[in-house]
Each structure stands twice: as structure tokens, then as C-alpha cells.
Steps between C-alpha positions, in 0.01 A plus 500: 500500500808667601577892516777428198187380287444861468834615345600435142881486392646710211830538390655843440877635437681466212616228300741283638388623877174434536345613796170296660239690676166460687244683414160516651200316266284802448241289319445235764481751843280695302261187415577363867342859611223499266406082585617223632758324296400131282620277647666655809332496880398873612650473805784358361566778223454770787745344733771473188442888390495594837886367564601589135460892635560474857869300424555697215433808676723404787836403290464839290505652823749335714777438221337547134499131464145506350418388162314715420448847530351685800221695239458136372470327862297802602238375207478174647445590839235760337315177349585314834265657765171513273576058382564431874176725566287302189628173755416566777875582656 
């Protein structure tokens, strides 16, 4: 699993200039907090969630290169510590 398995793309703007942004999946941090994910190795769910917030956390920070936002990164990290917990990180 990588941390971009976590972000969905959407396209915004207006016609003619569309814009592409990530956003964060809601639905599937929220299920990775509640369980572990079909299909998808604990450890290896944590360790992708885990970089998702920390990386997207640093680029808002250093040069607002994230792609997402830093409420939206916050969320992930929020879900982070209690999946790597439920592992055993």
C-alpha cells in the first residue's frame, strides 16, 4: 500500500480550466481506524497513513506544496497514531 492509496483525485475550476486536486479518502482512514483494511497488511496500512500525514504535513509547512490541506492532513495523522497503535507500531 502506498500513502497516495489514501488520497482520491477530483477535478474543480471552471470549464475549460479544470483544476485536479487531492483530497484525503474520508471513508477509507475512517474504516482503516475502525479495522484493518480487506485485503491490505496492518502493518502495511499503518506505515502508508503514517507518511501520507507526516509528508503532507511537512510540504504544507515548508512551502505549501501539500495536496492536501493541513485540517485534512491533520485528520490523517489524527487516524494515524491510534492504526499504528491497533499494530503494534
Amino acid at each position: 500500500m502506498k500513502p497516495s492509496d489514501f488520497l482520491l483525485s477530483t477535478q474543480q475550476g471552471f470549464p475549460g480550466a479544470p483544476l485536479v486536486r487531492q483530497m484525503l479518502d474520508v471513508e477509507w482512514v475512517t474504516a482503516l481506524r475502525n479495522g484493518p483494511l480487506e485485503n491490505v497488511p496492518d502493518l502495511e496500512a499503518a506505515q502508508a497513513i503514517i507518511c501520507l500525514a507526516l509528508s503532507e504535513l511537512e510540504d504544507f509547512g515548508t512551502g505549501a506544496a501539500a495536496n492536501i490541506s493541513e485540517i485534512t492532513a491533520s485528520k490523517a495523522g489524527v487516524n494515524a497514531a491510534p492504526t499504528a497503535e491497533n499494530v503494534g507500531v
